[in-house]
Amino acid sequence: MLNRNAPIQLADIILIATAICVACLFPKMATADETSGHSISTPTHHLEQPSRPIQQNENPIFRYAISGGVRGANKPIDKLLIYDNGNIVVTGDVGVPDRQAKLSPTELETFKDFLLKKNDFFSLNSADIEKRMNQNGATAITDGYSSIFSGNFDGKIHEVEIYSLWAATKSFPNFDEVKKCEAIEKRCKSIISAANLGDRGPKVLEAVNKEIKEKGLDIKPFKLSELRLASQLPAGRFQVSFSRVHPGNTDDPPKSMHAIYFVKQANAEPQISFYGLPIK
């Protein structure tokens, strides 16, 4: 069940607009998930490197994979593998090598607690979730992908698959099992972003905050805790987005503000853009 499949093959390259959409959809990944009531702690922004390369015959204790676009058309492809010693593998897109990193013992235990206790992983049942969604109108999405979470903890194996999780979350805001799956996927994406960012966080943050100062923007410097997404793309492309909700006022209601750091190709100067800035 947890054996690794072929590297990820995604047709679409993640561009700046994608990062903005993701940030708008999930503006609080790095804080508490207020919509679901399930805690999503601040993501790790610098993971250690494994003391030795991860071997092909090692079996992960947790796997996050996807299958899609058209439902059932593609085999599941791994996105994140976590091993019992804290080692992780983030599978690269086409033209992007896999990244290996390591969770500290504390981070690994925190993840297990989050998965097994706070989100009752072993109680989540794919068939029951789908049956309940179908009884209530399903999601009406025909080209989404399925999110797959597989675990093997102390010999107890379990897998949960949910189709078009984003749409399901929006369609069934009071469906507790769907919200738990959403929380798990967000945590996985947070770990993936940390692996993609690697040790580049301070450099990226310095560049973003320098741009804020040079442009005279009336906003506070960003922090690593406001990281939204970090993506390693083909041909040396690299993208990091930060997100913050500013309080607003009567004329300018609260909304998400974003900073995007984008490197178009290897060794190119970064392009830094800001969106949703407060109205002066």
mmCIF file of C-alpha atoms in Angstrom:
data_model
loop_
_atom_site.group_PDB
_atom_site.id
_atom_site.type_symbol
_atom_site.label_atom_id
_atom_site.label_comp_id
_atom_site.label_asym_id
_atom_site.label_seq_id
_atom_site.Cartn_x
_atom_site.Cartn_y
_atom_site.Cartn_z
ATOM 1 C CA MET A 1 0.000 0.000 0.000
ATOM 2 C CA LEU A 2 2.745 2.420 0.917
ATOM 3 C CA ASN A 3 5.223 1.458 -1.782
ATOM 4 C CA ARG A 4 6.463 4.348 -3.818
ATOM 5 C CA ASN A 5 5.154 4.953 -7.334
ATOM 6 C CA ALA A 6 6.594 6.862 -10.278
ATOM 7 C CA PRO A 7 7.623 10.504 -9.818
ATOM 8 C CA ILE A 8 4.902 13.126 -9.936
ATOM 9 C CA GLN A 9 3.837 14.169 -13.418
ATOM 10 C CA LEU A 10 1.741 17.319 -13.415
ATOM 11 C CA ALA A 11 0.863 18.937 -16.699
ATOM 12 C CA ASP A 12 0.536 22.462 -15.435
ATOM 13 C CA ILE A 13 3.435 24.510 -14.099
ATOM 14 C CA ILE A 14 2.622 26.419 -10.935
ATOM 15 C CA LEU A 15 2.814 30.126 -11.747
ATOM 16 C CA ILE A 16 2.310 33.261 -9.726
ATOM 17 C CA ALA A 17 -1.446 33.301 -10.217
ATOM 18 C CA THR A 18 -1.669 29.806 -8.769
ATOM 19 C CA ALA A 19 0.110 30.839 -5.603
ATOM 20 C CA ILE A 20 -2.293 33.731 -5.154
ATOM 21 C CA CYS A 21 -5.298 31.437 -5.596
ATOM 22 C CA VAL A 22 -3.942 28.941 -3.081
ATOM 23 C CA ALA A 23 -3.250 31.716 -0.601
ATOM 24 C CA CYS A 24 -6.755 33.073 -0.986
ATOM 25 C CA LEU A 25 -8.305 29.645 -0.519
ATOM 26 C CA PHE A 26 -6.239 28.731 2.537
ATOM 27 C CA PRO A 27 -5.221 32.027 4.203
ATOM 28 C CA LYS A 28 -4.398 30.486 7.606
ATOM 29 C CA MET A 29 -2.403 27.358 6.990
ATOM 30 C CA ALA A 30 0.294 28.532 9.376
ATOM 31 C CA THR A 31 -2.083 29.217 12.256
ATOM 32 C CA ALA A 32 -5.193 27.628 13.691
ATOM 33 C CA ASP A 33 -7.664 26.305 11.165
ATOM 34 C CA GLU A 34 -10.618 28.268 12.464
ATOM 35 C CA THR A 35 -13.047 26.944 9.896
ATOM 36 C CA SER A 36 -12.626 23.331 10.955
ATOM 37 C CA GLY A 37 -11.586 23.692 14.570
ATOM 38 C CA HIS A 38 -8.598 21.378 13.991
ATOM 39 C CA SER A 39 -5.238 22.779 14.989
ATOM 40 C CA ILE A 40 -2.683 23.351 12.244
ATOM 41 C CA SER A 41 0.481 24.480 13.981
ATOM 42 C CA THR A 42 3.077 26.775 12.498
ATOM 43 C CA PRO A 43 4.930 24.802 9.810
ATOM 44 C CA THR A 44 8.615 23.949 10.088
ATOM 45 C CA HIS A 45 10.590 26.286 7.833
ATOM 46 C CA HIS A 46 13.981 24.615 7.933
ATOM 47 C CA LEU A 47 14.171 20.847 7.986
ATOM 48 C CA GLU A 48 17.339 18.922 8.691
ATOM 49 C CA GLN A 49 18.985 16.758 6.052
ATOM 50 C CA PRO A 50 18.910 12.958 6.531
ATOM 51 C CA SER A 51 22.099 11.512 7.993
ATOM 52 C CA ARG A 52 22.077 8.964 5.159
ATOM 53 C CA PRO A 53 20.219 8.631 1.831
ATOM 54 C CA ILE A 54 16.789 7.028 2.055
ATOM 55 C CA GLN A 55 16.844 3.528 0.579
ATOM 56 C CA GLN A 56 14.321 2.305 -1.984
ATOM 57 C CA ASN A 57 13.352 -0.691 0.175
ATOM 58 C CA GLU A 58 12.462 1.416 3.209
ATOM 59 C CA ASN A 59 8.748 1.544 3.931
ATOM 60 C CA PRO A 60 7.177 4.836 5.004
ATOM 61 C CA ILE A 61 4.801 5.094 7.929
ATOM 62 C CA PHE A 62 2.782 7.764 6.118
ATOM 63 C CA ARG A 63 2.123 8.603 2.506
ATOM 64 C CA TYR A 64 0.296 11.517 0.907
ATOM 65 C CA ALA A 65 -0.476 10.977 -2.768
ATOM 66 C CA ILE A 66 -2.849 12.224 -5.441
ATOM 67 C CA SER A 67 -4.559 10.760 -8.480
ATOM 68 C CA GLY A 68 -6.275 12.828 -11.145
ATOM 69 C CA GLY A 69 -7.217 15.127 -13.057
ATOM 70 C CA VAL A 70 -10.028 13.114 -14.653
ATOM 71 C CA ARG A 71 -11.182 10.783 -11.915
ATOM 72 C CA GLY A 72 -9.630 7.353 -12.158
ATOM 73 C CA ALA A 73 -7.561 8.220 -15.233
ATOM 74 C CA ASN A 74 -4.154 8.155 -13.542
ATOM 75 C CA LYS A 75 -2.394 5.945 -11.028
ATOM 76 C CA PRO A 76 -1.711 7.532 -7.624
ATOM 77 C CA ILE A 77 1.514 9.490 -7.490
ATOM 78 C CA ASP A 78 3.378 10.251 -4.306
ATOM 79 C CA LYS A 79 3.799 13.776 -3.021
ATOM 80 C CA LEU A 80 5.091 13.169 0.514
ATOM 81 C CA LEU A 81 6.550 10.123 2.255
ATOM 82 C CA ILE A 82 7.371 10.112 5.975
ATOM 83 C CA TYR A 83 9.484 7.405 7.610
ATOM 84 C CA ASP A 84 9.635 6.206 11.218
ATOM 85 C CA ASN A 85 13.036 7.849 11.775
ATOM 86 C CA GLY A 86 11.712 11.245 10.674
ATOM 87 C CA ASN A 87 13.149 11.132 7.161
ATOM 88 C CA ILE A 88 10.861 12.501 4.455
ATOM 89 C CA VAL A 89 10.795 12.445 0.655
ATOM 90 C CA VAL A 90 9.041 15.099 -1.414
ATOM 91 C CA THR A 91 8.569 13.795 -4.941
ATOM 92 C CA GLY A 92 9.623 16.173 -7.693
ATOM 93 C CA ASP A 93 7.534 17.217 -10.659
ATOM 94 C CA VAL A 94 8.814 16.465 -14.178
ATOM 95 C CA GLY A 95 12.291 17.969 -14.414
ATOM 96 C CA VAL A 96 12.589 18.461 -10.658
ATOM 97 C CA PRO A 97 14.592 16.049 -8.486
ATOM 98 C CA ASP A 98 13.105 14.564 -5.346
ATOM 99 C CA ARG A 99 13.945 16.359 -2.113
ATOM 100 C CA GLN A 100 14.955 14.526 1.033
ATOM 101 C CA ALA A 101 14.757 16.079 4.480
ATOM 102 C CA LYS A 102 14.232 15.078 8.082
ATOM 103 C CA LEU A 103 11.738 15.910 10.819
ATOM 104 C CA SER A 104 13.170 16.166 14.304
ATOM 105 C CA PRO A 105 11.903 13.607 16.849
ATOM 106 C CA THR A 106 9.666 16.306 18.353
ATOM 107 C CA GLU A 107 8.298 17.301 14.939
ATOM 108 C CA LEU A 108 7.621 13.653 14.070
ATOM 109 C CA GLU A 109 5.740 13.041 17.328
ATOM 110 C CA THR A 110 3.791 16.263 16.817
ATOM 111 C CA PHE A 111 2.785 15.069 13.349
ATOM 112 C CA LYS A 112 1.699 11.666 14.666
ATOM 113 C CA ASP A 113 -0.356 13.303 17.417
ATOM 114 C CA PHE A 114 -1.943 15.649 14.893
ATOM 115 C CA LEU A 115 -2.793 12.805 12.533
ATOM 116 C CA LEU A 116 -3.812 10.013 14.896
ATOM 117 C CA LYS A 117 -5.338 11.884 17.844
ATOM 118 C CA LYS A 118 -6.490 15.321 16.749
ATOM 119 C CA ASN A 119 -7.840 14.120 13.416
ATOM 120 C CA ASP A 120 -8.735 10.491 14.274
ATOM 121 C CA PHE A 121 -7.039 9.124 11.162
ATOM 122 C CA PHE A 122 -8.014 5.500 11.751
ATOM 123 C CA SER A 123 -11.680 6.441 12.134
ATOM 124 C CA LEU A 124 -11.862 8.103 8.702
ATOM 125 C CA ASN A 125 -13.611 5.821 6.220
ATOM 126 C CA SER A 126 -13.485 6.554 2.487
ATOM 127 C CA ALA A 127 -16.670 4.665 1.623
ATOM 128 C CA ASP A 128 -18.676 6.318 4.386
ATOM 129 C CA ILE A 129 -17.437 9.776 3.409
ATOM 130 C CA GLU A 130 -18.299 9.277 -0.259
ATOM 131 C CA LYS A 131 -21.701 7.782 0.552
ATOM 132 C CA ARG A 132 -22.618 10.738 2.735
ATOM 133 C CA MET A 133 -21.447 13.235 0.112
ATOM 134 C CA ASN A 134 -23.444 11.495 -2.607
ATOM 135 C CA GLN A 135 -26.554 11.564 -0.408
ATOM 136 C CA ASN A 136 -26.141 15.318 -0.093
ATOM 137 C CA GLY A 137 -25.465 16.181 -3.718
ATOM 138 C CA ALA A 138 -21.772 15.295 -4.112
ATOM 139 C CA THR A 139 -19.485 18.052 -5.442
ATOM 140 C CA ALA A 140 -20.383 18.184 -9.160
ATOM 141 C CA ILE A 141 -16.657 18.205 -10.010
ATOM 142 C CA THR A 142 -15.630 15.893 -12.862
ATOM 143 C CA ASP A 143 -11.949 16.759 -13.432
ATOM 144 C CA GLY A 144 -10.585 17.043 -9.901
ATOM 145 C CA TYR A 145 -8.016 14.802 -8.281
ATOM 146 C CA SER A 146 -8.285 12.447 -5.358
ATOM 147 C CA SER A 147 -6.273 13.005 -2.181
ATOM 148 C CA ILE A 148 -4.906 9.790 -0.697
ATOM 149 C CA PHE A 149 -3.553 9.389 2.837
ATOM 150 C CA SER A 150 -1.989 6.054 3.810
ATOM 151 C CA GLY A 151 -0.603 5.118 7.210
ATOM 152 C CA ASN A 152 1.201 2.161 8.767
ATOM 153 C CA PHE A 153 1.607 2.759 12.489
ATOM 154 C CA ASP A 154 2.676 -0.130 14.738
ATOM 155 C CA GLY A 155 1.522 -2.602 12.101
ATOM 156 C CA LYS A 156 -1.922 -1.055 11.803
ATOM 157 C CA ILE A 157 -2.514 -0.095 8.164
ATOM 158 C CA HIS A 158 -5.167 2.333 6.999
ATOM 159 C CA GLU A 159 -5.861 4.384 3.881
ATOM 160 C CA VAL A 160 -8.284 7.231 3.200
ATOM 161 C CA GLU A 161 -9.105 8.545 -0.257
ATOM 162 C CA ILE A 162 -11.362 11.504 -0.913
ATOM 163 C CA TYR A 163 -12.216 12.934 -4.303
ATOM 164 C CA SER A 164 -11.882 16.667 -4.980
ATOM 165 C CA LEU A 165 -11.142 17.517 -1.361
ATOM 166 C CA TRP A 166 -11.130 21.258 -1.987
ATOM 167 C CA ALA A 167 -14.622 21.145 -3.526
ATOM 168 C CA ALA A 168 -15.851 18.762 -0.825
ATOM 169 C CA THR A 169 -14.690 21.176 1.876
ATOM 170 C CA LYS A 170 -16.600 24.018 0.248
ATOM 171 C CA SER A 171 -19.698 21.925 -0.458
ATOM 172 C CA PHE A 172 -19.890 20.350 3.006
ATOM 173 C CA PRO A 173 -18.572 22.932 5.514
ATOM 174 C CA ASN A 174 -20.118 21.060 8.456
ATOM 175 C CA PHE A 175 -18.893 17.584 7.508
ATOM 176 C CA ASP A 176 -16.393 16.805 10.251
ATOM 177 C CA GLU A 177 -14.614 13.959 8.454
ATOM 178 C CA VAL A 178 -14.051 16.117 5.376
ATOM 179 C CA LYS A 179 -12.658 18.900 7.545
ATOM 180 C CA LYS A 180 -10.243 16.443 9.153
ATOM 181 C CA CYS A 181 -9.032 15.325 5.717
ATOM 182 C CA GLU A 182 -8.600 18.964 4.734
ATOM 183 C CA ALA A 183 -6.542 19.612 7.867
ATOM 184 C CA ILE A 184 -4.308 16.606 7.124
ATOM 185 C CA GLU A 185 -3.734 17.732 3.540
ATOM 186 C CA LYS A 186 -2.849 21.242 4.682
ATOM 187 C CA ARG A 187 -0.307 19.849 7.126
ATOM 188 C CA CYS A 188 1.225 17.719 4.361
ATOM 189 C CA LYS A 189 1.488 20.738 2.073
ATOM 190 C CA SER A 190 3.116 22.680 4.883
ATOM 191 C CA ILE A 191 5.824 20.012 5.253
ATOM 192 C CA ILE A 192 6.288 19.889 1.471
ATOM 193 C CA SER A 193 6.757 23.664 1.373
ATOM 194 C CA ALA A 194 9.337 23.465 4.164
ATOM 195 C CA ALA A 195 11.294 20.864 2.167
ATOM 196 C CA ASN A 196 11.074 22.959 -1.002
ATOM 197 C CA LEU A 197 12.230 26.058 0.828
ATOM 198 C CA GLY A 198 15.191 24.279 2.408
ATOM 199 C CA ASP A 199 17.762 26.667 3.854
ATOM 200 C CA ARG A 200 16.755 29.489 1.504
ATOM 201 C CA GLY A 201 14.186 30.957 3.901
ATOM 202 C CA PRO A 202 16.301 33.771 5.411
ATOM 203 C CA LYS A 203 17.548 34.858 1.971
ATOM 204 C CA VAL A 204 14.029 34.891 0.506
ATOM 205 C CA LEU A 205 12.619 36.758 3.485
ATOM 206 C CA GLU A 206 15.420 39.341 3.371
ATOM 207 C CA ALA A 207 14.717 40.031 -0.308
ATOM 208 C CA VAL A 208 10.960 40.383 0.256
ATOM 209 C CA ASN A 209 11.361 42.757 3.190
ATOM 210 C CA LYS A 210 13.996 44.780 1.343
ATOM 211 C CA GLU A 211 11.486 45.265 -1.468
ATOM 212 C CA ILE A 212 8.889 46.445 1.048
ATOM 213 C CA LYS A 213 11.317 49.082 2.313
ATOM 214 C CA GLU A 214 12.497 50.212 -1.127
ATOM 215 C CA LYS A 215 8.929 50.565 -2.422
ATOM 216 C CA GLY A 216 7.889 52.449 0.692
ATOM 217 C CA LEU A 217 4.994 50.115 1.365
ATOM 218 C CA ASP A 218 3.068 50.850 4.524
ATOM 219 C CA ILE A 219 3.157 47.270 5.833
ATOM 220 C CA LYS A 220 5.192 45.419 8.440
ATOM 221 C CA PRO A 221 7.991 43.094 7.284
ATOM 222 C CA PHE A 222 6.919 39.524 6.634
ATOM 223 C CA LYS A 223 7.969 36.641 8.872
ATOM 224 C CA LEU A 224 8.714 33.012 8.014
ATOM 225 C CA SER A 225 5.660 32.049 10.066
ATOM 226 C CA GLU A 226 3.587 33.709 7.325
ATOM 227 C CA LEU A 227 4.862 31.295 4.671
ATOM 228 C CA ARG A 228 2.020 30.086 2.477
ATOM 229 C CA LEU A 229 3.648 28.001 -0.234
ATOM 230 C CA ALA A 230 7.106 27.120 -1.541
ATOM 231 C CA SER A 231 7.372 25.319 -4.882
ATOM 232 C CA GLN A 232 10.415 24.000 -6.730
ATOM 233 C CA LEU A 233 9.629 23.997 -10.446
ATOM 234 C CA PRO A 234 11.388 22.779 -13.624
ATOM 235 C CA ALA A 235 14.320 24.688 -15.192
ATOM 236 C CA GLY A 236 15.321 26.163 -11.856
ATOM 237 C CA ARG A 237 12.053 27.984 -11.293
ATOM 238 C CA PHE A 238 11.367 28.604 -7.652
ATOM 239 C CA GLN A 239 8.407 30.282 -6.007
ATOM 240 C CA VAL A 240 7.586 31.284 -2.456
ATOM 241 C CA SER A 241 4.449 33.035 -1.278
ATOM 242 C CA PHE A 242 3.650 34.663 2.046
ATOM 243 C CA SER A 243 0.144 35.487 3.238
ATOM 244 C CA ARG A 244 -1.253 37.775 5.920
ATOM 245 C CA VAL A 245 -4.732 38.976 6.812
ATOM 246 C CA HIS A 246 -4.799 42.710 7.536
ATOM 247 C CA PRO A 247 -7.627 43.954 9.764
ATOM 248 C CA GLY A 248 -9.047 46.578 7.414
ATOM 249 C CA ASN A 249 -11.703 49.142 8.250
ATOM 250 C CA THR A 250 -15.170 50.276 7.124
ATOM 251 C CA ASP A 251 -13.920 51.323 3.679
ATOM 252 C CA ASP A 252 -11.383 48.532 3.326
ATOM 253 C CA PRO A 253 -12.698 45.275 4.886
ATOM 254 C CA PRO A 254 -10.346 42.521 6.117
ATOM 255 C CA LYS A 255 -8.708 40.526 3.353
ATOM 256 C CA SER A 256 -5.605 38.515 2.592
ATOM 257 C CA MET A 257 -2.412 40.249 1.537
ATOM 258 C CA HIS A 258 0.269 38.326 -0.339
ATOM 259 C CA ALA A 259 3.953 38.612 -1.169
ATOM 260 C CA ILE A 260 5.241 36.478 -4.051
ATOM 261 C CA TYR A 261 8.932 35.688 -4.586
ATOM 262 C CA PHE A 262 9.464 34.144 -8.017
ATOM 263 C CA VAL A 263 12.657 33.026 -9.774
ATOM 264 C CA LYS A 264 11.943 32.476 -13.461
ATOM 265 C CA GLN A 265 14.979 30.304 -14.162
ATOM 266 C CA ALA A 266 18.182 29.114 -12.506
ATOM 267 C CA ASN A 267 20.475 32.002 -11.458
ATOM 268 C CA ALA A 268 17.906 34.649 -12.482
ATOM 269 C CA GLU A 269 17.156 37.603 -10.244
ATOM 270 C CA PRO A 270 13.968 37.107 -8.235
ATOM 271 C CA GLN A 271 10.779 38.937 -9.117
ATOM 272 C CA ILE A 272 8.897 40.149 -6.047
ATOM 273 C CA SER A 273 5.257 41.192 -6.206
ATOM 274 C CA PHE A 274 2.626 42.194 -3.661
ATOM 275 C CA TYR A 275 -1.139 41.717 -3.893
ATOM 276 C CA GLY A 276 -4.053 42.803 -1.756
ATOM 277 C CA LEU A 277 -2.182 45.659 -0.083
ATOM 278 C CA PRO A 278 -4.217 47.784 2.352
ATOM 279 C CA ILE A 279 -5.816 50.876 0.884
ATOM 280 C CA LYS A 280 -4.040 54.004 2.097
#
